[in-house]
PDB file of C-alpha atoms in Angstrom:
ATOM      1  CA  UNK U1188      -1.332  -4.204 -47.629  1.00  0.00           C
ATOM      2  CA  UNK U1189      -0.896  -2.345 -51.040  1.00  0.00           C
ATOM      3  CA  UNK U1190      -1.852   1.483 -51.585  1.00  0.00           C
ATOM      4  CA  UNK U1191      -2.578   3.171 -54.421  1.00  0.00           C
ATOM      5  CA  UNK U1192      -1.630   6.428 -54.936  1.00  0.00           C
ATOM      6  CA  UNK U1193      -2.679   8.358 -58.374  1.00  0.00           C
ATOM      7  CA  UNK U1194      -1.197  11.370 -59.980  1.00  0.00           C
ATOM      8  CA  UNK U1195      -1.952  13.305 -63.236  1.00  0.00           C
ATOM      9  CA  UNK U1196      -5.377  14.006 -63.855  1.00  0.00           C
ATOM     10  CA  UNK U1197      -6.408  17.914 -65.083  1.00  0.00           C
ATOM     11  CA  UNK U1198      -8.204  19.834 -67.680  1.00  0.00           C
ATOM     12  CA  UNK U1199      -7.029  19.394 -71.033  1.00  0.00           C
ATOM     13  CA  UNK U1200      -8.626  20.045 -74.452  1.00  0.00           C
ATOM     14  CA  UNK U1201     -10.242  17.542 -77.098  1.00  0.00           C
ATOM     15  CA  UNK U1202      -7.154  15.723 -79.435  1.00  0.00           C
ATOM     16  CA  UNK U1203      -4.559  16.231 -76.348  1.00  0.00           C
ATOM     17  CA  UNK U1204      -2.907  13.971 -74.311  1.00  0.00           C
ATOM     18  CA  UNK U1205      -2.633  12.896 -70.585  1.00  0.00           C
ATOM     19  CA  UNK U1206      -1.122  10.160 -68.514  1.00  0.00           C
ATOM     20  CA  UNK U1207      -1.949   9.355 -65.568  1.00  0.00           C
ATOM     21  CA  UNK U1208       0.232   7.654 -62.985  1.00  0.00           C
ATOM     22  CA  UNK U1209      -0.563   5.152 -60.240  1.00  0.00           C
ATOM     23  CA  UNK U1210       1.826   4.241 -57.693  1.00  0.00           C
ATOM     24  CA  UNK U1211       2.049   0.973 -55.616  1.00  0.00           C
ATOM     25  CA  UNK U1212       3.366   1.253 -51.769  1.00  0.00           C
ATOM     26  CA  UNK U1213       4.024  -1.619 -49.785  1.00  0.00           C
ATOM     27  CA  UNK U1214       3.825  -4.325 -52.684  1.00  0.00           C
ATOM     28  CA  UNK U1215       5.773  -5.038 -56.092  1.00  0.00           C
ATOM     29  CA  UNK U1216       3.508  -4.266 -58.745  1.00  0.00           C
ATOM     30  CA  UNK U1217       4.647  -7.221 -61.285  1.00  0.00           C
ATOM     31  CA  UNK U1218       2.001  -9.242 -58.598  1.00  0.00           C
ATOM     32  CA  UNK U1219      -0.515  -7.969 -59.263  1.00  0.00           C
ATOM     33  CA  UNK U1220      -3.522  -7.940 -62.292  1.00  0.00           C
ATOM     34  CA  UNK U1221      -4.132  -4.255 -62.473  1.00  0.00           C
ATOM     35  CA  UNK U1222      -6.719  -1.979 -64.276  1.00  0.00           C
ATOM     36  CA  UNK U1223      -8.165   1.459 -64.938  1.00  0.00           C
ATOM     37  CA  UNK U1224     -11.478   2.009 -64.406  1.00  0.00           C
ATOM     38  CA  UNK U1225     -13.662   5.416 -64.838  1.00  0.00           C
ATOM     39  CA  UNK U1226     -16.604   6.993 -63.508  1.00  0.00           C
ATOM     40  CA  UNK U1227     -19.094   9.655 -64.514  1.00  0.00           C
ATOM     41  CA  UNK U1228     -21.921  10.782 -62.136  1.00  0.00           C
ATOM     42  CA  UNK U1229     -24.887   8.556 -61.929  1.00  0.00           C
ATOM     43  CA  UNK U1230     -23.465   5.822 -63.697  1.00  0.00           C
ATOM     44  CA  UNK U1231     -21.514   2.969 -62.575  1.00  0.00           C
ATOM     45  CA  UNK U1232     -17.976   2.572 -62.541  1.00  0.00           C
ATOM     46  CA  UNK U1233     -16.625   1.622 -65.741  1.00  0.00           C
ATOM     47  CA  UNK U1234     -13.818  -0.456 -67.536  1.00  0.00           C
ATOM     48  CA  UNK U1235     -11.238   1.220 -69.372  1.00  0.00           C
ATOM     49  CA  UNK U1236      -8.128  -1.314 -69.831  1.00  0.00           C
ATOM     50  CA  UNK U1237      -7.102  -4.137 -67.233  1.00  0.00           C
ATOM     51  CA  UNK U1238      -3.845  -6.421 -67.441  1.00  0.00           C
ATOM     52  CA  UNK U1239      -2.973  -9.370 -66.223  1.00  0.00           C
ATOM     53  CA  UNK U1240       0.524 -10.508 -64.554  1.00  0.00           C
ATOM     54  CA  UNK U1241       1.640 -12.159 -68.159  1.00  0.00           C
ATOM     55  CA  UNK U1242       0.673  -9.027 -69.809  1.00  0.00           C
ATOM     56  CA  UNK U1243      -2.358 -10.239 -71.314  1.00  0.00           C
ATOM     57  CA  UNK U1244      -4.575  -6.999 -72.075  1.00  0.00           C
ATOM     58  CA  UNK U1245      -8.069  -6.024 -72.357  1.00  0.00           C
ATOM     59  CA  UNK U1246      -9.014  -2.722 -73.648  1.00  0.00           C
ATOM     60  CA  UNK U1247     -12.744  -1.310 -73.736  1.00  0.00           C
ATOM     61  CA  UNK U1248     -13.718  -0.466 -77.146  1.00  0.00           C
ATOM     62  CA  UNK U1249     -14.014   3.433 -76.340  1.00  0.00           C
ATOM     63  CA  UNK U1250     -10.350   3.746 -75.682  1.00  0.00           C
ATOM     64  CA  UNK U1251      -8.933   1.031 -78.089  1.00  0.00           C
ATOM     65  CA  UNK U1252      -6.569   2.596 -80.056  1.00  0.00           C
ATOM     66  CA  UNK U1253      -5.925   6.073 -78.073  1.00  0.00           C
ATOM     67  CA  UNK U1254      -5.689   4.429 -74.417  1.00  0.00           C
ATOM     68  CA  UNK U1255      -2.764   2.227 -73.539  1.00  0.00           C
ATOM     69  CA  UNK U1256      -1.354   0.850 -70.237  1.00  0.00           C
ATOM     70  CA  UNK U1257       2.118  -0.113 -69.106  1.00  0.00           C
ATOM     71  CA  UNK U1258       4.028  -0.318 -65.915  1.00  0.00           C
ATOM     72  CA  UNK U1259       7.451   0.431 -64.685  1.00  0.00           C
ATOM     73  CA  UNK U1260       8.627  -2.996 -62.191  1.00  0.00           C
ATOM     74  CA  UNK U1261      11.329  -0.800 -61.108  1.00  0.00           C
ATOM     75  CA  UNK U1262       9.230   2.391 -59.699  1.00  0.00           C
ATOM     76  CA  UNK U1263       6.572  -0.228 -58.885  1.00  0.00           C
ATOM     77  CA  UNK U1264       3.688   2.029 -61.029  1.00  0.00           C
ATOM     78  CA  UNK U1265       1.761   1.795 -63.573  1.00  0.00           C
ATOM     79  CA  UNK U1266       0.427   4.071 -66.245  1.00  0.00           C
ATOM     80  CA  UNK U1267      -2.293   5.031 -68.462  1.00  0.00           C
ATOM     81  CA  UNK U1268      -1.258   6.838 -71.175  1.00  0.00           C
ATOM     82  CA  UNK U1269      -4.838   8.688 -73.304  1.00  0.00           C
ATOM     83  CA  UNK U1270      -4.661  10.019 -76.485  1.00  0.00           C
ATOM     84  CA  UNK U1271      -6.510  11.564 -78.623  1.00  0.00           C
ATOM     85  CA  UNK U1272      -9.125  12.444 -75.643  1.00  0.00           C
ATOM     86  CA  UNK U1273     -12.115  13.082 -76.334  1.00  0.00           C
ATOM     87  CA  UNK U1274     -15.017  14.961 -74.126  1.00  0.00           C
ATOM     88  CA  UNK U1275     -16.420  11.936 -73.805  1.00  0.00           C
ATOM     89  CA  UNK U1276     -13.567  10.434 -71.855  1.00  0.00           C
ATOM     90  CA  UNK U1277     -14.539  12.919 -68.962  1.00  0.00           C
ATOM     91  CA  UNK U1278     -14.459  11.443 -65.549  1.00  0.00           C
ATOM     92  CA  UNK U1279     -13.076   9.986 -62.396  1.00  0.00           C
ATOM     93  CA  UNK U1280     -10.451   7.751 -62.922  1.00  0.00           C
ATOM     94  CA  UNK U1281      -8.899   5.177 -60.864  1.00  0.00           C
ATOM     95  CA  UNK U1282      -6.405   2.675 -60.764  1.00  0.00           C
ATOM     96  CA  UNK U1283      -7.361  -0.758 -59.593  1.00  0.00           C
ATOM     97  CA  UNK U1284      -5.300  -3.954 -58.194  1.00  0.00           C
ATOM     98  CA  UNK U1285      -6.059  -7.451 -57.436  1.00  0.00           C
ATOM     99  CA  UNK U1286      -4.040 -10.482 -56.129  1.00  0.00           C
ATOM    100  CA  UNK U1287      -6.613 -13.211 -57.299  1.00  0.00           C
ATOM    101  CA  UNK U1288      -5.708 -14.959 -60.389  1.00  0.00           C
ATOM    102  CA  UNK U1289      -8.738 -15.297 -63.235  1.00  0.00           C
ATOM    103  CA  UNK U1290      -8.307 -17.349 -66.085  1.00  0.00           C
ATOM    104  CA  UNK U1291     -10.135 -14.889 -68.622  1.00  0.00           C
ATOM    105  CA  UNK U1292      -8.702 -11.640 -68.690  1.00  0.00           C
ATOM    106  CA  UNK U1293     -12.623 -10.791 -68.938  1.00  0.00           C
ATOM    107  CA  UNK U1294     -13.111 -11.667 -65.359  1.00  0.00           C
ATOM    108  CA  UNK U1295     -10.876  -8.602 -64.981  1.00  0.00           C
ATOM    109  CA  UNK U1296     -13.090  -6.566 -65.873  1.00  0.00           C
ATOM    110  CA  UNK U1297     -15.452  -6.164 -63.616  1.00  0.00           C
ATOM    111  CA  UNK U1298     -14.853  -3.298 -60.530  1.00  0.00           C
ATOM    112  CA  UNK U1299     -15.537  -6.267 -58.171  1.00  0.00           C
ATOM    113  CA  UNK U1300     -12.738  -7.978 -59.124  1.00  0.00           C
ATOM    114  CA  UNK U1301     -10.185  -6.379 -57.302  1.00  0.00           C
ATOM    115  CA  UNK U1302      -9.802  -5.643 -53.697  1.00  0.00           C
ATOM    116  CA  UNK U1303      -7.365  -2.113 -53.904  1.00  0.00           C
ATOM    117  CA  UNK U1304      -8.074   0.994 -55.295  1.00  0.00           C
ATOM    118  CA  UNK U1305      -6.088   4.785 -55.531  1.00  0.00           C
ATOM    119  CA  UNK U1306      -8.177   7.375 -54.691  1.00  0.00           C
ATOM    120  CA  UNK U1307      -9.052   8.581 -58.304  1.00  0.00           C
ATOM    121  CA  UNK U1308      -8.143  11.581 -60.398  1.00  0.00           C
ATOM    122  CA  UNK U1309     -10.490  14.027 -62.365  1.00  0.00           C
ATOM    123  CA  UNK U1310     -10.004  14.112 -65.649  1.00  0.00           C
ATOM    124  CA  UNK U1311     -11.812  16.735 -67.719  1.00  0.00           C
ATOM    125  CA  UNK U1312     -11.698  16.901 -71.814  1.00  0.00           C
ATOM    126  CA  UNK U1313     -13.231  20.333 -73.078  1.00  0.00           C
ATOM    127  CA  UNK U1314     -14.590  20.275 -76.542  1.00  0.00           C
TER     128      UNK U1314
END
């Protein structure tokens, strides 16, 4: 059993920068397809960038360009690195795995298709 353990969420200003850091216990990440999601009150749980084991990426087309994601095989965690944040990108976010193989990295993308979670991180962009 995998868990998910985020760090790095805050209060930063519009233009900055943030990562945000999810750690894998118990598993090696390079197993798993993994994504970021986000949430804002009374709205559903969103994409933000998934990946697959090949490294085959999606990104949503809010974050294209200022959101990346990479991972570190060695410390077993991933990372989503956010640029350029906007107030906009305000939310809950949370790191996502899955052990079930898709063969179109859009079938990543919804929240039901993985079966871990971390325990999310606020992330708040002031204008």
């Amino acid at each position: 059993q995998v868990q998910l353990l985020e760090f790095g969420g805050g209060l930063v200003q519009a233009g900055d920068s943030l990562r945000l850091s999810c750690a894998f216990s118990g598993r090696e990440i390079r197993n798993y397809g993994v994504g970021w999601f986000r949430q804002v009150p009374g709205k559903e749980r969103e994409v933000v960038i998934v990946q697959t084991t090949g490294g085959t990426t999606y990104y949503s087309d809010s974050v294209k360009g200022r959101f990346t994601i990479s991972r570190d095989n060695a410390k077993n965690t991933m990372y989503l690195q956010m640029n350029t944040l906007k107030p906009e990108d305000t939310a809950v976010y949370y790191c996502a795995a899955t052990l079930r193989y898709y063969s179109d990295i859009m079938d990543y993308t919804p929240p039901g298709a993985y079966q871990w979670w971390g325990q999310g991180t606020q992330v708040t962009v002031s204008s």
